[in-house]
Amino acid sequence: LDGGEPVQVSWFTHGGGTPRWSPDGRRLLVTARLPVTAIEGSPPWPSARPDAESAPKEPAADEAAAAAAVPPRTAASLRRWLDRRAAEADPRVFTRLDFQGELALAGPRERSRAAVLTLADRVLGGAAGDPADPEPAAGMQWATRGFDETLGPEWLDGGDRVVFATAPDDRIDPDRVERRVLASTDPLGGDRRVLVDLAEWTLQSPRPSGDGRLAFLARRIDQPSDRQWRIGVVDLAEAAGPVRDVAAVQWLTDEAGFDHSVRDPRWHAGRLLFTAAVRGGFPLMSVSAGLLEPAPVVDRRDGFPIGVHGFAAGSGTIAWAETHPANPCVLRVRVGEREVVAHDLN
């Protein structure tokens, strides 16, 4: 934060993102994507068609068997396989949107995992060090494993656990997952527990409060194109096991009082900040258990609705990126009741 050269702390082949600092400030919780074919073992779900996921991972015994294997797992071998089949007039070549999403167009299927990076002391001390230093900048440990999809991981219980959204059963084909539950593991990937599992609801974006409460987004699955994402809160300290009863959830928004889909809730000073599409804008809103309905933090400027598509909050300060017809790209900061323009890119 005091300047200097950046230090690379991760080496994920397929990229990483959504970093979250641990409460002790020494670890980063990140997500990384892995191709299904790069994960050890075979997917537990039945394959709907022969492809790289269902093909045996052992190499074929000879060239003839390799030529007949369906289909290979790399782009180069896939092209060779298709060339051989095309020379035999099988398959015929089509150009139709009906085939969008097949292996040749969509690429291999991937899974998202959570990883914990423990930063070296020299990195935490602000020293970039020698790139040839044998000591890595960070040690990496997978917090989730296998073929499960890990979405929106966050620190829980002061950094002792990781909470995330995932499918209720890893034997379900990813294309057929209709709903997700909230689960947690320890940072080493053990002691997995289901925290919230609501039948007929899909859950995402877990947000621990630090005092035992867990907020999340929920949507009914009966009419997914019409239903709105709502904010629910459960008290994990009072729950003896997984929360499965909808009556045990405190709903801070509902379709009767706030008929808008909630996005990206974040705890701040005992309340939840979030954005939503409302009357032509994307205001920054707040809600808590003591409010009958969400209240705008900032929704209009100079008589026009604004758009807030990214924000952060902490220690009494709220910062957000604001879009307005007169100023399309502005970074604003509010400390208490005082609001300033931190950066104007117009």
Short mmCIF file of C-alpha atoms in Angstrom, two decimals:
data_model
loop_
_atom_site.label_atom_id
_atom_site.label_comp_id
_atom_site.label_asym_id
_atom_site.label_seq_id
_atom_site.Cartn_x
_atom_site.Cartn_y
_atom_site.Cartn_z
CA LEU A 1 0.00 0.00 0.00
CA ASP A 2 3.01 2.28 0.36
CA GLY A 3 4.00 1.80 -3.26
CA GLY A 4 6.67 -0.32 -4.88
CA GLU A 5 6.67 -3.15 -7.36
CA PRO A 6 3.88 -5.74 -7.36
CA VAL A 7 4.71 -9.29 -6.29
CA GLN A 8 3.18 -12.31 -7.98
CA VAL A 9 1.76 -14.66 -5.34
CA SER A 10 -0.18 -17.17 -7.46
CA TRP A 11 0.61 -19.28 -10.50
CA PHE A 12 -2.75 -20.72 -11.54
CA THR A 13 -2.49 -22.10 -15.07
CA HIS A 14 -6.07 -21.17 -15.91
CA GLY A 15 -6.27 -17.96 -13.89
CA GLY A 16 -7.46 -16.93 -10.45
CA GLY A 17 -9.70 -14.20 -9.08
CA THR A 18 -11.95 -12.77 -6.33
CA PRO A 19 -9.18 -12.42 -3.68
CA ARG A 20 -10.33 -12.08 -0.07
CA TRP A 21 -7.96 -11.17 2.78
CA SER A 22 -8.19 -13.34 5.88
CA PRO A 23 -8.94 -11.58 9.19
CA ASP A 24 -5.32 -12.08 10.30
CA GLY A 25 -4.05 -10.39 7.11
CA ARG A 26 -1.67 -13.23 6.21
CA ARG A 27 -3.74 -15.31 3.79
CA LEU A 28 -5.69 -14.77 0.61
CA LEU A 29 -8.77 -16.77 -0.36
CA VAL A 30 -9.07 -16.94 -4.15
CA THR A 31 -10.97 -18.89 -6.79
CA ALA A 32 -9.30 -20.77 -9.62
CA ARG A 33 -10.71 -22.66 -12.58
CA LEU A 34 -9.61 -26.12 -13.66
CA PRO A 35 -10.63 -28.10 -16.75
CA VAL A 36 -12.55 -31.23 -15.82
CA THR A 37 -9.97 -33.32 -17.67
CA ALA A 38 -7.19 -31.92 -15.43
CA ILE A 39 -8.88 -33.10 -12.21
CA GLU A 40 -7.72 -36.42 -10.84
CA GLY A 41 -10.26 -39.20 -11.23
CA SER A 42 -13.46 -39.34 -13.25
CA PRO A 43 -16.55 -37.11 -12.89
CA PRO A 44 -19.18 -38.68 -10.61
CA TRP A 45 -22.06 -37.63 -12.85
CA PRO A 46 -23.23 -39.78 -15.80
CA SER A 47 -22.23 -38.33 -19.16
CA ALA A 48 -25.04 -37.39 -21.55
CA ARG A 49 -22.74 -37.91 -24.56
CA PRO A 50 -19.27 -39.35 -25.18
CA ASP A 51 -16.71 -36.59 -24.77
CA ALA A 52 -13.44 -35.78 -23.07
CA GLU A 53 -15.03 -36.10 -19.62
CA SER A 54 -16.27 -39.66 -20.08
CA ALA A 55 -13.36 -40.95 -22.17
CA PRO A 56 -10.83 -43.08 -20.25
CA LYS A 57 -7.91 -41.02 -19.02
CA GLU A 58 -5.39 -43.81 -19.68
CA PRO A 59 -3.63 -43.47 -23.07
CA ALA A 60 -4.84 -45.71 -25.88
CA ALA A 61 -2.79 -48.88 -26.49
CA ASP A 62 -1.95 -48.17 -30.12
CA GLU A 63 -2.38 -45.58 -32.86
CA ALA A 64 -5.52 -47.26 -34.22
CA ALA A 65 -7.21 -47.11 -30.83
CA ALA A 66 -6.04 -43.52 -30.40
CA ALA A 67 -7.56 -42.60 -33.77
CA ALA A 68 -10.88 -44.09 -32.71
CA ALA A 69 -10.88 -42.51 -29.24
CA VAL A 70 -13.69 -39.99 -28.71
CA PRO A 71 -12.71 -37.25 -28.64
CA PRO A 72 -9.12 -36.32 -27.61
CA ARG A 73 -8.56 -33.84 -24.81
CA THR A 74 -6.23 -31.28 -26.38
CA ALA A 75 -6.92 -28.79 -29.17
CA ALA A 76 -4.16 -30.23 -31.41
CA SER A 77 -5.26 -33.84 -31.01
CA LEU A 78 -8.87 -32.81 -31.44
CA ARG A 79 -8.04 -31.18 -34.76
CA ARG A 80 -6.19 -34.31 -35.90
CA TRP A 81 -9.11 -36.49 -34.85
CA LEU A 82 -11.60 -34.30 -36.73
CA ASP A 83 -9.38 -34.25 -39.83
CA ARG A 84 -9.26 -38.03 -39.90
CA ARG A 85 -13.02 -38.30 -39.48
CA ALA A 86 -13.65 -35.57 -42.09
CA ALA A 87 -11.50 -37.50 -44.59
CA GLU A 88 -13.90 -40.39 -44.11
CA ALA A 89 -16.90 -38.06 -44.67
CA ASP A 90 -17.83 -38.44 -41.02
CA PRO A 91 -18.88 -36.06 -39.64
CA ARG A 92 -20.49 -33.81 -42.17
CA VAL A 93 -19.81 -30.11 -41.65
CA PHE A 94 -22.70 -27.90 -40.52
CA THR A 95 -22.82 -24.21 -39.66
CA ARG A 96 -25.84 -23.81 -37.39
CA LEU A 97 -26.51 -22.20 -34.06
CA ASP A 98 -28.14 -25.47 -33.01
CA PHE A 99 -24.66 -26.79 -32.23
CA GLN A 100 -23.56 -23.86 -30.10
CA GLY A 101 -22.10 -25.18 -26.88
CA GLU A 102 -20.71 -28.42 -28.28
CA LEU A 103 -17.09 -29.22 -27.51
CA ALA A 104 -15.71 -27.66 -30.70
CA LEU A 105 -17.38 -24.33 -29.96
CA ALA A 106 -17.57 -24.08 -26.18
CA GLY A 107 -14.27 -25.65 -25.19
CA PRO A 108 -13.74 -28.09 -22.32
CA ARG A 109 -15.91 -27.93 -19.24
CA GLU A 110 -14.30 -26.28 -16.21
CA ARG A 111 -14.82 -26.35 -12.47
CA SER A 112 -14.22 -23.53 -9.98
CA ARG A 113 -12.26 -24.25 -6.80
CA ALA A 114 -11.31 -22.25 -3.71
CA ALA A 115 -7.63 -21.96 -2.79
CA VAL A 116 -5.87 -20.44 0.21
CA LEU A 117 -2.59 -18.57 -0.37
CA THR A 118 -0.42 -18.12 2.73
CA LEU A 119 1.86 -15.17 2.02
CA ALA A 120 5.54 -15.26 2.90
CA ASP A 121 6.86 -12.86 5.54
CA ARG A 122 8.97 -11.02 2.97
CA VAL A 123 5.87 -10.28 0.92
CA LEU A 124 3.89 -9.11 3.94
CA GLY A 125 6.82 -6.90 4.88
CA GLY A 126 6.62 -5.14 1.53
CA ALA A 127 9.84 -6.52 0.04
CA ALA A 128 9.57 -7.72 -3.52
CA GLY A 129 12.78 -9.76 -3.21
CA ASP A 130 14.73 -11.49 -5.93
CA PRO A 131 12.55 -13.24 -8.57
CA ALA A 132 15.07 -16.10 -8.48
CA ASP A 133 14.58 -16.52 -4.71
CA PRO A 134 13.81 -20.21 -4.11
CA GLU A 135 11.34 -19.31 -1.38
CA PRO A 136 7.89 -18.91 -3.00
CA ALA A 137 5.97 -15.70 -2.43
CA ALA A 138 3.02 -17.74 -1.13
CA GLY A 139 2.15 -21.32 -0.29
CA MET A 140 -1.03 -22.69 -1.86
CA GLN A 141 -3.56 -25.16 -0.44
CA TRP A 142 -6.87 -26.18 -2.02
CA ALA A 143 -9.83 -25.41 0.27
CA THR A 144 -12.24 -27.34 -1.97
CA ARG A 145 -11.51 -30.46 -3.99
CA GLY A 146 -13.02 -32.89 -6.43
CA PHE A 147 -15.48 -32.01 -9.16
CA ASP A 148 -17.79 -29.78 -7.09
CA GLU A 149 -18.29 -26.21 -8.32
CA THR A 150 -17.25 -23.64 -5.69
CA LEU A 151 -18.94 -20.25 -6.06
CA GLY A 152 -18.39 -17.04 -4.07
CA PRO A 153 -16.06 -18.34 -1.31
CA GLU A 154 -15.69 -16.15 1.78
CA TRP A 155 -13.90 -16.43 5.11
CA LEU A 156 -15.99 -17.71 8.02
CA ASP A 157 -15.48 -17.98 11.79
CA GLY A 158 -12.61 -15.50 11.88
CA GLY A 159 -10.67 -17.33 9.17
CA ASP A 160 -11.03 -20.85 10.60
CA ARG A 161 -13.42 -21.94 7.82
CA VAL A 162 -14.46 -21.09 4.27
CA VAL A 163 -18.11 -20.77 3.18
CA PHE A 164 -19.27 -21.08 -0.43
CA ALA A 165 -22.19 -22.02 -2.68
CA THR A 166 -22.21 -25.41 -4.38
CA ALA A 167 -24.50 -28.04 -5.86
CA PRO A 168 -26.42 -30.16 -3.32
CA ASP A 169 -25.08 -33.37 -4.90
CA ASP A 170 -21.84 -33.75 -6.87
CA ARG A 171 -23.42 -36.59 -8.88
CA ILE A 172 -25.64 -34.12 -10.76
CA ASP A 173 -24.45 -33.16 -14.23
CA PRO A 174 -23.41 -29.47 -14.10
CA ASP A 175 -25.80 -28.67 -16.96
CA ARG A 176 -28.68 -29.98 -14.85
CA VAL A 177 -27.96 -28.21 -11.56
CA GLU A 178 -31.13 -26.26 -10.71
CA ARG A 179 -30.27 -25.11 -7.23
CA ARG A 180 -27.30 -24.63 -4.91
CA VAL A 181 -26.74 -24.83 -1.18
CA LEU A 182 -24.28 -23.13 1.18
CA ALA A 183 -21.50 -25.28 2.61
CA SER A 184 -18.22 -24.78 4.47
CA THR A 185 -14.87 -26.49 4.92
CA ASP A 186 -11.71 -25.81 6.85
CA PRO A 187 -8.94 -24.01 4.91
CA LEU A 188 -7.23 -27.35 4.22
CA GLY A 189 -10.30 -28.79 2.47
CA GLY A 190 -11.50 -31.07 5.29
CA ASP A 191 -14.54 -31.32 7.57
CA ARG A 192 -17.08 -30.28 4.94
CA ARG A 193 -20.49 -29.26 6.29
CA VAL A 194 -23.75 -28.11 4.73
CA LEU A 195 -24.88 -24.85 6.40
CA VAL A 196 -28.06 -23.83 4.54
CA ASP A 197 -30.11 -26.13 2.28
CA LEU A 198 -33.56 -24.82 1.36
CA ALA A 199 -35.70 -27.05 -0.84
CA GLU A 200 -37.14 -25.22 -3.87
CA TRP A 201 -34.58 -22.41 -3.46
CA THR A 202 -31.16 -21.79 -5.01
CA LEU A 203 -28.59 -19.90 -2.92
CA GLN A 204 -25.49 -17.86 -3.73
CA SER A 205 -23.24 -15.04 -2.45
CA PRO A 206 -22.72 -16.05 1.21
CA ARG A 207 -21.79 -13.05 3.38
CA PRO A 208 -20.68 -13.77 6.99
CA SER A 209 -21.20 -10.84 9.35
CA GLY A 210 -18.54 -11.66 11.93
CA ASP A 211 -21.05 -12.04 14.77
CA GLY A 212 -22.45 -15.46 13.83
CA ARG A 213 -24.95 -14.35 11.22
CA LEU A 214 -24.77 -15.39 7.59
CA ALA A 215 -26.45 -13.39 4.84
CA PHE A 216 -26.98 -14.76 1.34
CA LEU A 217 -28.98 -14.33 -1.85
CA ALA A 218 -31.84 -16.73 -2.51
CA ARG A 219 -34.28 -17.27 -5.37
CA ARG A 220 -37.13 -19.73 -5.81
CA ILE A 221 -36.55 -22.23 -8.63
CA ASP A 222 -40.16 -22.70 -9.71
CA GLN A 223 -40.04 -19.74 -12.13
CA PRO A 224 -36.36 -18.70 -12.41
CA SER A 225 -36.98 -16.17 -15.19
CA ASP A 226 -39.53 -14.25 -13.07
CA ARG A 227 -38.35 -14.71 -9.49
CA GLN A 228 -36.15 -12.10 -7.83
CA TRP A 229 -32.99 -12.63 -5.81
CA ARG A 230 -33.77 -11.89 -2.15
CA ILE A 231 -31.56 -11.33 0.90
CA GLY A 232 -31.89 -13.91 3.63
CA VAL A 233 -30.09 -14.07 7.00
CA VAL A 234 -29.62 -17.04 9.33
CA ASP A 235 -27.98 -17.16 12.75
CA LEU A 236 -25.43 -19.97 12.59
CA ALA A 237 -24.77 -19.69 16.32
CA GLU A 238 -28.35 -20.75 17.05
CA ALA A 239 -28.51 -23.46 14.39
CA ALA A 240 -27.87 -26.98 15.70
CA GLY A 241 -27.21 -28.26 12.18
CA PRO A 242 -27.96 -27.40 8.56
CA VAL A 243 -30.74 -24.81 8.17
CA ARG A 244 -33.40 -26.51 6.03
CA ASP A 245 -36.56 -24.73 7.19
CA VAL A 246 -37.47 -21.56 5.27
CA ALA A 247 -39.19 -20.30 8.43
CA ALA A 248 -35.77 -20.11 10.13
CA VAL A 249 -34.60 -17.54 7.58
CA GLN A 250 -35.02 -13.82 8.24
CA TRP A 251 -35.88 -12.22 4.89
CA LEU A 252 -34.65 -8.64 4.59
CA THR A 253 -36.14 -8.17 1.12
CA ASP A 254 -39.18 -9.83 -0.44
CA GLU A 255 -41.17 -9.56 -3.63
CA ALA A 256 -44.02 -7.76 -1.87
CA GLY A 257 -41.96 -4.94 -0.35
CA PHE A 258 -39.02 -4.72 -2.77
CA ASP A 259 -39.80 -6.15 -6.19
CA HIS A 260 -36.24 -5.88 -7.54
CA SER A 261 -33.47 -8.45 -7.85
CA VAL A 262 -30.70 -7.80 -5.31
CA ARG A 263 -27.03 -7.79 -6.35
CA ASP A 264 -23.79 -8.15 -4.38
CA PRO A 265 -24.82 -7.65 -0.72
CA ARG A 266 -22.06 -6.55 1.67
CA TRP A 267 -22.10 -6.06 5.45
CA HIS A 268 -21.31 -2.57 6.74
CA ALA A 269 -21.90 -1.28 10.28
CA GLY A 270 -24.56 -3.86 11.08
CA ARG A 271 -26.50 -3.40 7.85
CA LEU A 272 -26.28 -4.80 4.35
CA LEU A 273 -25.40 -2.65 1.35
CA PHE A 274 -26.41 -3.82 -2.13
CA THR A 275 -27.33 -2.65 -5.61
CA ALA A 276 -30.41 -3.37 -7.72
CA ALA A 277 -31.99 -2.27 -10.97
CA VAL A 278 -34.63 0.29 -9.92
CA ARG A 279 -36.55 2.62 -12.26
CA GLY A 280 -33.85 3.03 -14.86
CA GLY A 281 -30.92 3.24 -12.45
CA PHE A 282 -28.73 1.05 -10.24
CA PRO A 283 -28.83 2.76 -6.82
CA LEU A 284 -26.75 1.78 -3.81
CA MET A 285 -29.22 0.59 -1.15
CA SER A 286 -29.05 -0.48 2.48
CA VAL A 287 -31.24 -2.74 4.59
CA SER A 288 -31.21 -4.14 8.12
CA ALA A 289 -33.51 -6.09 10.39
CA GLY A 290 -34.89 -2.83 11.82
CA LEU A 291 -36.03 -1.42 8.44
CA LEU A 292 -39.40 -2.20 6.90
CA GLU A 293 -37.94 -1.80 3.43
CA PRO A 294 -34.53 -0.98 1.89
CA ALA A 295 -33.42 2.66 1.96
CA PRO A 296 -31.27 4.33 -0.72
CA VAL A 297 -27.74 5.33 0.21
CA VAL A 298 -27.32 7.15 -3.10
CA ASP A 299 -29.83 6.87 -5.95
CA ARG A 300 -30.01 10.19 -7.84
CA ARG A 301 -27.80 13.12 -8.72
CA ASP A 302 -28.93 16.37 -10.33
CA GLY A 303 -32.38 14.86 -10.82
CA PHE A 304 -31.17 11.84 -12.79
CA PRO A 305 -30.87 8.22 -11.65
CA ILE A 306 -27.32 6.96 -11.21
CA GLY A 307 -25.71 3.58 -11.70
CA VAL A 308 -23.53 1.93 -9.05
CA HIS A 309 -21.92 -1.22 -10.41
CA GLY A 310 -19.11 -1.64 -7.88
CA PHE A 311 -18.63 -0.61 -4.27
CA ALA A 312 -16.66 -1.38 -1.10
CA ALA A 313 -17.21 -0.46 2.53
CA GLY A 314 -15.33 -0.63 5.81
CA SER A 315 -14.42 1.37 8.94
CA GLY A 316 -17.17 3.91 8.39
CA THR A 317 -16.18 4.55 4.77
CA ILE A 318 -18.10 3.68 1.60
CA ALA A 319 -16.55 3.94 -1.87
CA TRP A 320 -18.37 3.32 -5.14
CA ALA A 321 -17.96 3.68 -8.89
CA GLU A 322 -20.77 5.89 -10.19
CA THR A 323 -22.24 6.31 -13.66
CA HIS A 324 -24.27 9.43 -14.42
CA PRO A 325 -25.39 11.00 -17.74
CA ALA A 326 -23.15 14.03 -17.12
CA ASN A 327 -20.24 12.12 -15.54
CA PRO A 328 -20.14 8.52 -16.80
CA CYS A 329 -17.10 7.41 -14.77
CA VAL A 330 -16.53 8.78 -11.26
CA LEU A 331 -15.16 7.22 -8.08
CA ARG A 332 -16.81 8.67 -4.97
CA VAL A 333 -16.05 8.18 -1.28
CA ARG A 334 -18.31 8.88 1.69
CA VAL A 335 -16.91 9.15 5.21
CA GLY A 336 -19.73 9.70 7.67
CA GLU A 337 -21.89 12.40 6.07
CA ARG A 338 -19.07 13.87 3.99
CA GLU A 339 -18.89 12.84 0.36
CA VAL A 340 -16.02 13.62 -2.03
CA VAL A 341 -14.98 12.75 -5.58
CA ALA A 342 -11.89 10.57 -5.21
CA HIS A 343 -11.23 10.19 -8.92
CA ASP A 344 -12.85 11.59 -12.07
CA LEU A 345 -12.05 9.76 -15.31
CA ASN A 346 -14.22 11.97 -17.49
#
